[in-house]
Amino acid sequence: MLYLIHPEIVRFQNMRVSYGLLMLCVALAMTACTGNQAPQFNITADKDNQLSLSIENETTMIDVQSPSGIGKADIEFLSGSYPAQIILRLHIKKLEGFKLTYGRTTLSASSSGTSDTVTQSLIQSDGSEHAIISSNPLWMDIQPEQEYLEITLPKTLTQEKPKSFSFEWIDFYR
């Protein structure tokens, strides 16, 4: 049996194949780009507190200016690649209290005010607290700097990649 194929049909079919390959390449390129996009967040703070955000490599820095020394902030992840590390720069003198909540996890940190030693704990759903130590993946690295406290949020937060998280703080010297 002999089939005759009209040249216009062949061209159309070739274009469909080319168009299909083009769409596949575009989809692959978009996927590759999405994996490397800078994270986008919606950030809000209460009262007169102000937040600013900067991104360096795979680290997101959230700078918190808190004139009153007391506040709360909500962070919502919108799109892009989730950061490998999130650091807060909390412009207060000393930390009387700090609370971080994401998913079902609530962590607290506090100091006595007489030293730079900060105790940290996991708050259970029943309200009880269990102390955590620096080897625990929930640990927040809290370092006093000249103008702020630098708080590196726990590895579990960036591994879980929650859609949102919030934190509260109280400065010891208000």
mmCIF file of C-alpha atoms in Angstrom:
data_model
loop_
_atom_site.group_PDB
_atom_site.id
_atom_site.type_symbol
_atom_site.label_atom_id
_atom_site.label_comp_id
_atom_site.label_asym_id
_atom_site.label_seq_id
_atom_site.Cartn_x
_atom_site.Cartn_y
_atom_site.Cartn_z
ATOM 1 C CA MET A 1 0.000 0.000 0.000
ATOM 2 C CA LEU A 2 1.379 3.421 -0.923
ATOM 3 C CA TYR A 3 0.657 6.560 1.113
ATOM 4 C CA LEU A 4 1.141 9.985 -0.306
ATOM 5 C CA ILE A 5 1.806 12.702 2.224
ATOM 6 C CA HIS A 6 1.165 16.243 1.278
ATOM 7 C CA PRO A 7 4.198 18.553 1.945
ATOM 8 C CA GLU A 8 2.052 21.007 3.989
ATOM 9 C CA ILE A 9 1.082 18.213 6.386
ATOM 10 C CA VAL A 10 4.709 17.188 6.820
ATOM 11 C CA ARG A 11 5.689 20.776 7.566
ATOM 12 C CA PHE A 12 2.847 21.134 10.046
ATOM 13 C CA GLN A 13 3.791 17.919 11.781
ATOM 14 C CA ASN A 14 7.436 18.961 11.936
ATOM 15 C CA MET A 15 6.377 22.287 13.414
ATOM 16 C CA ARG A 16 4.308 20.471 16.023
ATOM 17 C CA VAL A 17 7.314 18.392 16.961
ATOM 18 C CA SER A 18 9.517 21.496 17.025
ATOM 19 C CA TYR A 19 6.898 23.384 19.026
ATOM 20 C CA GLY A 20 6.672 20.461 21.481
ATOM 21 C CA LEU A 21 10.448 20.400 21.893
ATOM 22 C CA LEU A 22 10.478 24.167 22.340
ATOM 23 C CA MET A 23 7.788 23.956 25.050
ATOM 24 C CA LEU A 24 9.747 21.203 26.809
ATOM 25 C CA CYS A 25 12.907 23.343 26.754
ATOM 26 C CA VAL A 26 10.995 26.352 28.104
ATOM 27 C CA ALA A 27 9.494 24.224 30.890
ATOM 28 C CA LEU A 28 12.922 22.862 31.833
ATOM 29 C CA ALA A 29 14.435 26.341 31.811
ATOM 30 C CA MET A 30 11.623 27.679 34.011
ATOM 31 C CA THR A 31 12.082 24.804 36.454
ATOM 32 C CA ALA A 32 15.824 25.440 36.618
ATOM 33 C CA CYS A 33 15.274 29.154 37.195
ATOM 34 C CA THR A 34 12.602 28.623 39.849
ATOM 35 C CA GLY A 35 15.028 26.501 41.858
ATOM 36 C CA ASN A 36 17.446 29.435 42.073
ATOM 37 C CA GLN A 37 15.046 32.332 42.536
ATOM 38 C CA ALA A 38 15.554 34.591 45.531
ATOM 39 C CA PRO A 39 13.000 33.939 48.243
ATOM 40 C CA GLN A 40 10.080 36.322 48.438
ATOM 41 C CA PHE A 41 8.498 37.088 51.828
ATOM 42 C CA ASN A 42 5.680 39.165 53.208
ATOM 43 C CA ILE A 43 6.962 40.645 56.473
ATOM 44 C CA THR A 44 4.921 42.571 59.038
ATOM 45 C CA ALA A 45 5.598 43.929 62.509
ATOM 46 C CA ASP A 46 3.388 45.413 65.181
ATOM 47 C CA LYS A 47 3.470 48.878 66.789
ATOM 48 C CA ASP A 48 6.363 51.128 65.786
ATOM 49 C CA ASN A 49 8.692 48.205 64.975
ATOM 50 C CA GLN A 50 10.210 48.099 61.515
ATOM 51 C CA LEU A 51 11.523 45.130 59.542
ATOM 52 C CA SER A 52 13.800 45.078 56.539
ATOM 53 C CA LEU A 53 14.970 42.073 54.608
ATOM 54 C CA SER A 54 18.155 41.362 52.681
ATOM 55 C CA ILE A 55 19.435 38.246 50.965
ATOM 56 C CA GLU A 56 23.072 37.222 50.635
ATOM 57 C CA ASN A 57 23.734 33.925 48.854
ATOM 58 C CA GLU A 58 21.441 31.419 50.587
ATOM 59 C CA THR A 59 21.053 33.460 53.789
ATOM 60 C CA THR A 60 18.088 35.709 54.485
ATOM 61 C CA MET A 61 18.719 38.524 56.991
ATOM 62 C CA ILE A 62 15.771 40.117 58.758
ATOM 63 C CA ASP A 63 16.724 43.381 60.431
ATOM 64 C CA VAL A 64 14.389 44.372 63.273
ATOM 65 C CA GLN A 65 14.355 47.962 64.535
ATOM 66 C CA SER A 66 12.434 48.070 67.824
ATOM 67 C CA PRO A 67 12.343 51.507 69.511
ATOM 68 C CA SER A 68 10.135 50.255 72.366
ATOM 69 C CA GLY A 69 12.075 47.002 72.822
ATOM 70 C CA ILE A 70 8.895 44.917 72.689
ATOM 71 C CA GLY A 71 7.242 43.478 69.628
ATOM 72 C CA LYS A 72 6.001 40.753 67.358
ATOM 73 C CA ALA A 73 6.641 39.987 63.698
ATOM 74 C CA ASP A 74 4.993 37.673 61.188
ATOM 75 C CA ILE A 75 6.885 36.309 58.203
ATOM 76 C CA GLU A 76 5.121 34.629 55.287
ATOM 77 C CA PHE A 77 7.082 32.778 52.606
ATOM 78 C CA LEU A 78 5.608 33.592 49.188
ATOM 79 C CA SER A 79 7.838 32.074 46.505
ATOM 80 C CA GLY A 80 11.348 31.292 45.286
ATOM 81 C CA SER A 81 13.928 29.034 46.886
ATOM 82 C CA TYR A 82 13.606 28.656 50.626
ATOM 83 C CA PRO A 83 16.732 30.098 52.293
ATOM 84 C CA ALA A 84 19.293 27.693 53.741
ATOM 85 C CA GLN A 85 19.678 30.018 56.733
ATOM 86 C CA ILE A 86 17.609 32.797 58.313
ATOM 87 C CA ILE A 87 19.241 35.310 60.641
ATOM 88 C CA LEU A 88 17.484 37.983 62.698
ATOM 89 C CA ARG A 89 19.288 41.147 63.667
ATOM 90 C CA LEU A 90 17.273 42.302 66.627
ATOM 91 C CA HIS A 91 18.227 45.855 67.609
ATOM 92 C CA ILE A 92 17.801 45.600 71.378
ATOM 93 C CA LYS A 93 20.300 45.642 74.258
ATOM 94 C CA LYS A 94 19.668 42.318 76.029
ATOM 95 C CA LEU A 95 17.115 39.592 75.620
ATOM 96 C CA GLU A 96 14.610 39.213 78.431
ATOM 97 C CA GLY A 97 12.419 36.996 76.291
ATOM 98 C CA PHE A 98 12.162 35.659 72.763
ATOM 99 C CA LYS A 99 9.619 33.279 71.269
ATOM 100 C CA LEU A 100 9.713 31.679 67.800
ATOM 101 C CA THR A 101 6.714 29.793 66.415
ATOM 102 C CA TYR A 102 6.538 27.793 63.176
ATOM 103 C CA GLY A 103 4.259 24.882 62.374
ATOM 104 C CA ARG A 104 3.660 23.044 65.659
ATOM 105 C CA THR A 105 7.006 24.167 67.092
ATOM 106 C CA THR A 106 7.361 26.940 69.663
ATOM 107 C CA LEU A 107 10.784 27.800 71.056
ATOM 108 C CA SER A 108 11.666 30.295 73.755
ATOM 109 C CA ALA A 109 14.898 31.952 74.799
ATOM 110 C CA SER A 110 15.686 34.215 77.729
ATOM 111 C CA SER A 111 18.561 35.588 79.761
ATOM 112 C CA SER A 112 18.883 36.763 83.325
ATOM 113 C CA GLY A 113 20.098 40.197 82.301
ATOM 114 C CA THR A 114 23.246 39.857 84.400
ATOM 115 C CA SER A 115 25.119 37.757 81.819
ATOM 116 C CA ASP A 116 25.121 36.952 78.125
ATOM 117 C CA THR A 117 24.051 33.374 78.882
ATOM 118 C CA VAL A 118 20.759 32.554 77.163
ATOM 119 C CA THR A 119 18.634 29.561 78.118
ATOM 120 C CA GLN A 120 16.438 27.978 75.474
ATOM 121 C CA SER A 121 13.502 25.625 75.622
ATOM 122 C CA LEU A 122 10.891 23.869 73.542
ATOM 123 C CA ILE A 123 7.336 24.718 74.593
ATOM 124 C CA GLN A 124 5.051 21.685 74.367
ATOM 125 C CA SER A 125 1.400 21.944 73.310
ATOM 126 C CA ASP A 126 0.360 21.566 76.995
ATOM 127 C CA GLY A 127 2.482 24.631 77.896
ATOM 128 C CA SER A 128 5.291 22.728 79.602
ATOM 129 C CA GLU A 129 8.853 23.681 78.693
ATOM 130 C CA HIS A 130 11.800 21.379 78.068
ATOM 131 C CA ALA A 131 15.324 22.799 78.017
ATOM 132 C CA ILE A 132 17.344 22.356 74.845
ATOM 133 C CA ILE A 133 21.115 22.440 74.406
ATOM 134 C CA SER A 134 23.376 23.634 71.611
ATOM 135 C CA SER A 135 23.650 20.185 69.983
ATOM 136 C CA ASN A 136 19.856 20.068 69.510
ATOM 137 C CA PRO A 137 18.718 20.962 65.935
ATOM 138 C CA LEU A 138 16.122 23.287 67.508
ATOM 139 C CA TRP A 139 18.900 25.431 69.018
ATOM 140 C CA MET A 140 19.031 29.095 68.008
ATOM 141 C CA ASP A 141 22.495 30.624 67.927
ATOM 142 C CA ILE A 142 22.118 33.959 69.755
ATOM 143 C CA GLN A 143 25.155 36.244 69.669
ATOM 144 C CA PRO A 144 25.404 39.782 71.056
ATOM 145 C CA GLU A 145 26.897 42.212 68.546
ATOM 146 C CA GLN A 146 27.654 45.910 69.057
ATOM 147 C CA GLU A 147 24.305 47.262 67.884
ATOM 148 C CA TYR A 148 22.023 44.219 67.938
ATOM 149 C CA LEU A 149 21.512 40.593 68.900
ATOM 150 C CA GLU A 150 22.110 38.222 66.032
ATOM 151 C CA ILE A 151 19.776 35.234 66.180
ATOM 152 C CA THR A 152 20.318 32.395 63.739
ATOM 153 C CA LEU A 153 17.039 30.549 63.496
ATOM 154 C CA PRO A 154 17.205 26.758 63.970
ATOM 155 C CA LYS A 155 18.113 24.349 61.182
ATOM 156 C CA THR A 156 14.776 22.582 61.645
ATOM 157 C CA LEU A 157 12.942 25.710 60.473
ATOM 158 C CA THR A 158 14.795 25.919 57.167
ATOM 159 C CA GLN A 159 14.550 22.137 56.703
ATOM 160 C CA GLU A 160 10.787 22.088 57.337
ATOM 161 C CA LYS A 161 10.273 25.163 55.113
ATOM 162 C CA PRO A 162 7.109 26.431 56.803
ATOM 163 C CA LYS A 163 4.800 28.716 54.855
ATOM 164 C CA SER A 164 4.980 31.177 57.746
ATOM 165 C CA PHE A 165 6.587 31.793 61.119
ATOM 166 C CA SER A 166 6.403 34.447 63.798
ATOM 167 C CA PHE A 167 8.599 35.734 66.592
ATOM 168 C CA GLU A 168 8.163 37.930 69.647
ATOM 169 C CA TRP A 169 10.776 39.730 71.726
ATOM 170 C CA ILE A 170 11.223 41.725 74.911
ATOM 171 C CA ASP A 171 14.326 43.807 75.589
ATOM 172 C CA PHE A 172 15.679 43.581 79.130
ATOM 173 C CA TYR A 173 16.277 47.342 79.272
ATOM 174 C CA ARG A 174 13.097 49.011 78.026
#
